[in-house]
Short mmCIF file of C-alpha atoms in Angstrom, two decimals:
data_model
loop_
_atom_site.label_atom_id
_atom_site.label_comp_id
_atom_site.label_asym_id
_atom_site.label_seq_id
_atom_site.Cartn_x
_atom_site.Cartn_y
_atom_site.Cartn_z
CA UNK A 1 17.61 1.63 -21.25
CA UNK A 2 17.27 -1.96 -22.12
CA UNK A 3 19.80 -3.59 -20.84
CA UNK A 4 19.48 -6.78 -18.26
CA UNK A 5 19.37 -6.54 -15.01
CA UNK A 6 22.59 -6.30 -13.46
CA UNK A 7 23.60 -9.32 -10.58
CA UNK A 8 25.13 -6.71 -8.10
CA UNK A 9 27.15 -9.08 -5.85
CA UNK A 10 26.98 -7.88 -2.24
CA UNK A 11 28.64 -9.84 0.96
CA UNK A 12 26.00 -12.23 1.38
CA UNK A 13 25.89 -15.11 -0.84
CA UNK A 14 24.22 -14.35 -3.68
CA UNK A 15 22.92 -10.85 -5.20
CA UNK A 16 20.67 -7.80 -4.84
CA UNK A 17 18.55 -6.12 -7.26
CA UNK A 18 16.83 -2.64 -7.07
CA UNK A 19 13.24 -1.74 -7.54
CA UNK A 20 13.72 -0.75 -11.73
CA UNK A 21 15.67 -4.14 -12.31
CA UNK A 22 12.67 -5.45 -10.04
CA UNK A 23 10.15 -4.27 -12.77
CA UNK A 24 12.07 -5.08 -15.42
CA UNK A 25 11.95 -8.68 -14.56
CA UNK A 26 8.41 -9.37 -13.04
CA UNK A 27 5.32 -9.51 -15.16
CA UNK A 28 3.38 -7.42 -12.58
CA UNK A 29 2.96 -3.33 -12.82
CA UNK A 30 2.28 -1.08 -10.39
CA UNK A 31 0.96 -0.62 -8.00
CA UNK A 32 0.79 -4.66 -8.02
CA UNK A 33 4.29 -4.70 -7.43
CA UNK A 34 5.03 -5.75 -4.16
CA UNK A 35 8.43 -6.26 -3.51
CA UNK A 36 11.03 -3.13 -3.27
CA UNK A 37 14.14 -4.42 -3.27
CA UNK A 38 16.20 -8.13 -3.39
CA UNK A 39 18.33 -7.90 -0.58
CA UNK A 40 20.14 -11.49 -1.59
CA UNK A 41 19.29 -13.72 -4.08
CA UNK A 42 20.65 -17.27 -4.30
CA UNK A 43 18.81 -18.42 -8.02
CA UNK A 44 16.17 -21.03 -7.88
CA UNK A 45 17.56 -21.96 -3.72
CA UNK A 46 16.31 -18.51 -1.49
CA UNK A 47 15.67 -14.97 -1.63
CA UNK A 48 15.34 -12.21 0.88
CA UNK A 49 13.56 -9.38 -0.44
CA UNK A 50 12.41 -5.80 0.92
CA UNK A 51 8.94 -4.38 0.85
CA UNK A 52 7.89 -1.20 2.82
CA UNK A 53 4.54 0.17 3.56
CA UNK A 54 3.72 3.56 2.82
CA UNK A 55 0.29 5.47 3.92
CA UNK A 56 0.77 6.65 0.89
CA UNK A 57 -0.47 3.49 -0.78
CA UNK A 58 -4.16 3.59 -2.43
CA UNK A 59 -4.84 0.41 -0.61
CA UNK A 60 -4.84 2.42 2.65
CA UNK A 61 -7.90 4.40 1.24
CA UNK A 62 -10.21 0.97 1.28
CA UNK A 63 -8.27 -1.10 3.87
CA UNK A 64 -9.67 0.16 5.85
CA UNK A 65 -10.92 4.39 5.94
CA UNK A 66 -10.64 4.52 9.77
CA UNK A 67 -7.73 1.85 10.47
CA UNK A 68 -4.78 1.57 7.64
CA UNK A 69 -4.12 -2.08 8.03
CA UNK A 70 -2.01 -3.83 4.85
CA UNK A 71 -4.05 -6.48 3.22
CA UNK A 72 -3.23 -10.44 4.00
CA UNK A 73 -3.98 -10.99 0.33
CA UNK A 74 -1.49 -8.44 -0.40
CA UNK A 75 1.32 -10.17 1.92
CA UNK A 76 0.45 -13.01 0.52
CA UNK A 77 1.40 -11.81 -2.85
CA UNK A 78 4.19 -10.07 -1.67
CA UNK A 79 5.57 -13.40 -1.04
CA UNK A 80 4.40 -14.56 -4.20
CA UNK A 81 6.45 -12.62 -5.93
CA UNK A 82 9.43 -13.32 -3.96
CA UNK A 83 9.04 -16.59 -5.05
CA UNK A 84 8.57 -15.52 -8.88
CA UNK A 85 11.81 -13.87 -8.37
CA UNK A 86 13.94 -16.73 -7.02
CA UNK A 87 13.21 -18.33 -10.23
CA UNK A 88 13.51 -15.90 -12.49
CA UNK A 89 15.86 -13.33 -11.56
CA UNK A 90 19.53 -13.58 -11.37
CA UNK A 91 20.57 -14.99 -14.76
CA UNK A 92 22.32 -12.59 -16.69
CA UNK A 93 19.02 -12.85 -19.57
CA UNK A 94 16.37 -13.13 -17.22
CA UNK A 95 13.41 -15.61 -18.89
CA UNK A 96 10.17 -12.74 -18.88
CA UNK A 97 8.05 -14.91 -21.26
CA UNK A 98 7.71 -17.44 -18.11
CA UNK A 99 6.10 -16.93 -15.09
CA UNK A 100 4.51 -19.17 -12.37
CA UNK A 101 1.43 -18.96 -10.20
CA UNK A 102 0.07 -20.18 -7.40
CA UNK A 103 -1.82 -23.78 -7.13
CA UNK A 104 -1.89 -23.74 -3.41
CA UNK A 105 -1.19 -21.42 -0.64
CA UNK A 106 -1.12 -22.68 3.08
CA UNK A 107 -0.81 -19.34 4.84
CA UNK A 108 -0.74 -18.45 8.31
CA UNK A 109 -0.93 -14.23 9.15
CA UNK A 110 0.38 -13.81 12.79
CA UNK A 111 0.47 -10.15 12.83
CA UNK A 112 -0.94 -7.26 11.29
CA UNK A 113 0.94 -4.96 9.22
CA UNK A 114 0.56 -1.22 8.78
CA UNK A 115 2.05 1.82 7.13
CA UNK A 116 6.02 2.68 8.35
CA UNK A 117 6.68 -0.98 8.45
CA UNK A 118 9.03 -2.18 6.50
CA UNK A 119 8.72 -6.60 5.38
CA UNK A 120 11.76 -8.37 4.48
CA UNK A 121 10.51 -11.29 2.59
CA UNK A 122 11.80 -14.48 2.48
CA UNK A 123 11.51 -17.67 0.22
CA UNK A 124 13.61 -21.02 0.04
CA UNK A 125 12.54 -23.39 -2.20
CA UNK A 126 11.62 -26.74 -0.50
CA UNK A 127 11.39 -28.95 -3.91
CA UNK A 128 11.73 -27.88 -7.69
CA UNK A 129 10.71 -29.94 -10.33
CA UNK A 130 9.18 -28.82 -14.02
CA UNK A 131 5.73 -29.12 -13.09
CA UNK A 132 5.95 -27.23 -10.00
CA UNK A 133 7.77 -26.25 -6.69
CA UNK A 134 7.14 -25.76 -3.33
CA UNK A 135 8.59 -22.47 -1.55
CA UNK A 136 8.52 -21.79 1.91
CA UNK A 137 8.35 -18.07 2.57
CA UNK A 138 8.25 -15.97 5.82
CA UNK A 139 7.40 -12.44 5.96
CA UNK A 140 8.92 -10.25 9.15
CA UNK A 141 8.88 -7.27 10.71
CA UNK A 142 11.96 -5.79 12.58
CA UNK A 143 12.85 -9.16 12.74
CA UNK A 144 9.82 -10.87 14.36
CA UNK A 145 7.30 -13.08 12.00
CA UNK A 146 4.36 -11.52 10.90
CA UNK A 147 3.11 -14.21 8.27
CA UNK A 148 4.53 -17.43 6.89
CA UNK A 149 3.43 -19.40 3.97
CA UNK A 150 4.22 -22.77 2.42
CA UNK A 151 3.50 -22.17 -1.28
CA UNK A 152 3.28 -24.52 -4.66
CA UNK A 153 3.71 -22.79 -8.00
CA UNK A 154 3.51 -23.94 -11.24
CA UNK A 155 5.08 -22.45 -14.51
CA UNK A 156 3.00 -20.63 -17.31
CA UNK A 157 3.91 -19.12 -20.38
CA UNK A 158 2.93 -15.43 -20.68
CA UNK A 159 3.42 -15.75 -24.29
CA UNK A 160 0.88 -18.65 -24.74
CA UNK B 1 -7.10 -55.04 4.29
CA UNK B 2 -4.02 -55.70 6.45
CA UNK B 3 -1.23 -52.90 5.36
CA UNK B 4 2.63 -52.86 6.63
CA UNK B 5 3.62 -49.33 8.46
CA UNK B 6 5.12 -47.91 5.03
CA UNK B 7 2.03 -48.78 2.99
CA UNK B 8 -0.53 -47.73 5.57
CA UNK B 9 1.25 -44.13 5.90
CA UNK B 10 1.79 -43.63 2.22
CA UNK B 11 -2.00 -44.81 2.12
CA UNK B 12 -2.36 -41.92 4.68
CA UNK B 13 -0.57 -39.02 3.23
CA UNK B 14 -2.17 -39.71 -0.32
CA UNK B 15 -5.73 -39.84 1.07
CA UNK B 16 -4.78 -36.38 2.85
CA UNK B 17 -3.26 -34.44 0.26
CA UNK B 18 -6.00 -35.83 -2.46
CA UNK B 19 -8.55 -35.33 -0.15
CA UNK B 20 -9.82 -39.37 0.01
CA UNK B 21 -10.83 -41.74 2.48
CA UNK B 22 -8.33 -44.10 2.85
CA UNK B 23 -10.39 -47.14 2.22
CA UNK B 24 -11.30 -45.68 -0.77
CA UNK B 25 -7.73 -44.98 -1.84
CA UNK B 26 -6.56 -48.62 -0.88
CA UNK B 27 -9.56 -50.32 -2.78
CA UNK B 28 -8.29 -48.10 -5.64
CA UNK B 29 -4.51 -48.75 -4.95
CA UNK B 30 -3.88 -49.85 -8.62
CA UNK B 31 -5.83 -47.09 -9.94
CA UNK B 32 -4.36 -44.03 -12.04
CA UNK B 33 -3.85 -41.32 -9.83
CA UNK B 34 -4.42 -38.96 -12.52
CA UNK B 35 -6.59 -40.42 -14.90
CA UNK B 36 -9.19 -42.03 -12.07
CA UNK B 37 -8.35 -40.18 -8.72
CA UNK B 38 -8.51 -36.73 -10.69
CA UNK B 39 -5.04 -35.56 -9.03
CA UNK B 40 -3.04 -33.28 -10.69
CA UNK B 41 0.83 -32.58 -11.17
CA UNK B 42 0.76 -29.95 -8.04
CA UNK B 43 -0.68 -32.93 -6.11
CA UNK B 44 1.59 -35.04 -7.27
CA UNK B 45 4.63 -32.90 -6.25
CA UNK B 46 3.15 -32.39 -2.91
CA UNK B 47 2.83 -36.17 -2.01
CA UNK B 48 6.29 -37.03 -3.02
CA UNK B 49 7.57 -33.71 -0.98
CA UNK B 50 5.96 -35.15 2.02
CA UNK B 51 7.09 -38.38 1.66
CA UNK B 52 10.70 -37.15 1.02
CA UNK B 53 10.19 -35.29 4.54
CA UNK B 54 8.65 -37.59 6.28
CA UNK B 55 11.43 -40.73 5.19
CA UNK B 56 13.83 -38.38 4.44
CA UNK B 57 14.47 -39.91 0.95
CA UNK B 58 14.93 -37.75 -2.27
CA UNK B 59 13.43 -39.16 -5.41
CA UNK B 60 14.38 -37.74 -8.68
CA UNK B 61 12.11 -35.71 -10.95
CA UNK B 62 12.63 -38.76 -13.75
CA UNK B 63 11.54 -41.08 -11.22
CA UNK B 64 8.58 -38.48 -9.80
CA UNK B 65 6.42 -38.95 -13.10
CA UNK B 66 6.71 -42.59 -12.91
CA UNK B 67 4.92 -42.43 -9.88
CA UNK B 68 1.07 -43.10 -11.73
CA UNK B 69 -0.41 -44.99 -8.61
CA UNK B 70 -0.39 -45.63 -5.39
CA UNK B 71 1.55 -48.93 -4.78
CA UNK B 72 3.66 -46.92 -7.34
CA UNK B 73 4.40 -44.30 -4.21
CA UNK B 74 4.54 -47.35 -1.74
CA UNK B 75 7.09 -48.85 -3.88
CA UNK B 76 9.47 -45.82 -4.38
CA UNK B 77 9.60 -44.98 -0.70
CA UNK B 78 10.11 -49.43 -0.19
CA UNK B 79 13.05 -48.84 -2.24
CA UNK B 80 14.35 -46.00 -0.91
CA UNK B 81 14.56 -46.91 2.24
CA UNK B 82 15.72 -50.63 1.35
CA UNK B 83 12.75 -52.81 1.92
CA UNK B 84 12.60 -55.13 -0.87
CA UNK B 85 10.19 -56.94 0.64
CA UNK B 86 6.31 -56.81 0.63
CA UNK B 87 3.62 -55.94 -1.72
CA UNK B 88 4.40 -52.49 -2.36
CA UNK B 89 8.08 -53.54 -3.11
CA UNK B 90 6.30 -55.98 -5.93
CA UNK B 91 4.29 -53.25 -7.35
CA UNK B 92 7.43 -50.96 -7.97
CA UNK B 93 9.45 -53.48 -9.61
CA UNK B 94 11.22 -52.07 -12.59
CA UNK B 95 12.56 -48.71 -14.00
CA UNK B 96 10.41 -46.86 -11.22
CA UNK B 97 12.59 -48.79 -8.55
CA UNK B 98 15.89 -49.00 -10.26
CA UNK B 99 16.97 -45.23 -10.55
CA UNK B 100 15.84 -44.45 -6.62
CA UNK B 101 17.94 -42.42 -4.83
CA UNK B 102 17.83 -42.44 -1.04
CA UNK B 103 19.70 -39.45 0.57
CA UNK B 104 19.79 -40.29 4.38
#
C-alpha cells in the first residue's frame, strides 16, 4: 500500500498518526524508531507523541544485563524524532527526501525510564526559520517529567 | 569601552552562545560573525531566539540573515524596542532596521 499517510482528525486540535504511517514518514527503521504513535499533531507548531518500553527491546540486553534501564541517548532521540515529525508529518504528501538533525541538544534526564513505561513525547517549536529551529520537547511518564530538552535542528536533504 | 544596557547584554548573550570573551567580541564588534567569529547559521538562530526572549521582540527571518555582526544584533533589538538613539542604533541604519517588527 502506498498511499500517504492519512491526517486522522481526533478532538484535540490537530491529528494522530499510527505506528505504519509513522514509518512511512520518518527516515529511521527499526528498531531506531522511537516513537509509537502521534497522539496530536499541530504541523510545524507541537506534537504529542507515544512511545512505550518493552523488555522486549534488544537494548534491554546491553543496558544494562542486571538492571533494564532505557538509554538517555535513546530518549533523547525519541524526542528527536518527535521533532522530525512536527515538521514533516501532517501534509497530505509528506516531504521524505528532507529531514533535519540535530546541531545542539541541551538536555536535562530527571528520571530513569524502564520497561512497562509508557513516554508521551512532546515538542513545540520555539522559532522556525530555513536554516534551523529550535524545539522544546518534554518527555513524561504517567504524567510527571522524566527528561526535557531544548533542541536546534537543521534541515538536510536525504537525497543529496 | 563604555556600552549602554542594550549593547552590553547583546555583547553578553553573543559572547555566551559563541563561546567569546566579551572584550574580545566588543573589540571585534564590526567583525563578520561568520566569516571572522567562525559562527554558524544554528548560532545565529540561537542568538536572535534569545534576544527575542529576553526583549520580547520578534524579528523576521528576512531581517535574521541581515544580522552579519554584532552592532548589526545591537541595532535590530535598538529598533525593536524603539531606541533610535546610540551607537548601535547608527550601526543598523538601513534595510536591517527598516523591516523590524517588534511584537510586545
Amino acid at each position: 500500500m502506498s498511499a500517504a499517510p492519512s491526517v486522522a482528525p481526533t478532538a484535540e486540535t490537530g491529528c494522530s498518526l499510527d505506528f505504519d504511517e509513522i514509518r512511512r514518514i520518518l527516515p529511521h527503521r527499526e528498531p531506531f524508531i522511537l516513537v509509537d504513535r502521534v497522539l496530536s499533531l499541530e504541523p510545524r507548531r507541537r506534537i504529542r507523541c507515544l512511545k512505550s518500553i518493552s523488555g522486549a527491546d534488544p537494548v534491554f540486553a546491553w543496558h544494562f544485563p542486571s538492571q533494564a534501564l532505557f538509554p538517555g541517548a535513546f530518549l533523547l532521540e525519541a524526542m528527536a524524532q518527535a521533532t522530525l515529525l512536527v515538521f514533516i508529518a501532517g501534509t497530505p504528501e509528506p516531504d521524505t527526501t528532507r529531514s533535519y538533525v540535530l546541531g545542539r541538544a541541551d538536555v536535562r534526564w530527571l528520571t530513569p525510564v524502564r520497561p512497562g513505561d509508557r513516554v508521551e513525547l512532546r515538542a513545540e517549536v520555539e522559532k522556525a526559520a530555513s536554516t534551523g529551529s529550535i524545539v522544546r520537547c518534554e518527555a513524561r511518564v504517567e504524567g510527571r517529567c522524566v527528561a526535557r530538552a531544548r533542541l536546534i535542528v537543521a534541515p538536510v536533504d536525504l537525497q543529496g | 569601552m563604555s556600552l549602554d544596557s542594550i549593547e552590553q547584554t547583546v555583547t553578553s548573550v553573543v559572547a555566551e552562545i559563541a563561546e567569546l570573551s566579551e572584550a574580545d567580541l566588543w573589540e571585534s564588534r564590526e567583525a563578520d560573525l561568520f566569516d571572522e567569529l567562525r559562527l554558524d547559521s544554528l548560532l545565529a538562530l540561537e542568538i536572535i531566539a534569545t534576544l527575542e526572549r529576553k526583549y520580547r521582540i520578534e524579528v523576521p527571518e528576512e531581517q535574521m540573515v541581515e544580522v552579519r555582526t554584532l552592532m548589526h544584533a545591537i541595532g535590530i533589538v535598538k529598533d525593536a524596542l524603539g531606541h533610535k538613539e546610540g551607537s548601535g542604533a547608527d550601526c543598523a541604519s538601513g534595510s536591517a532596521s527598516e523591516k523590524v517588527s517588534a511584537a510586545r
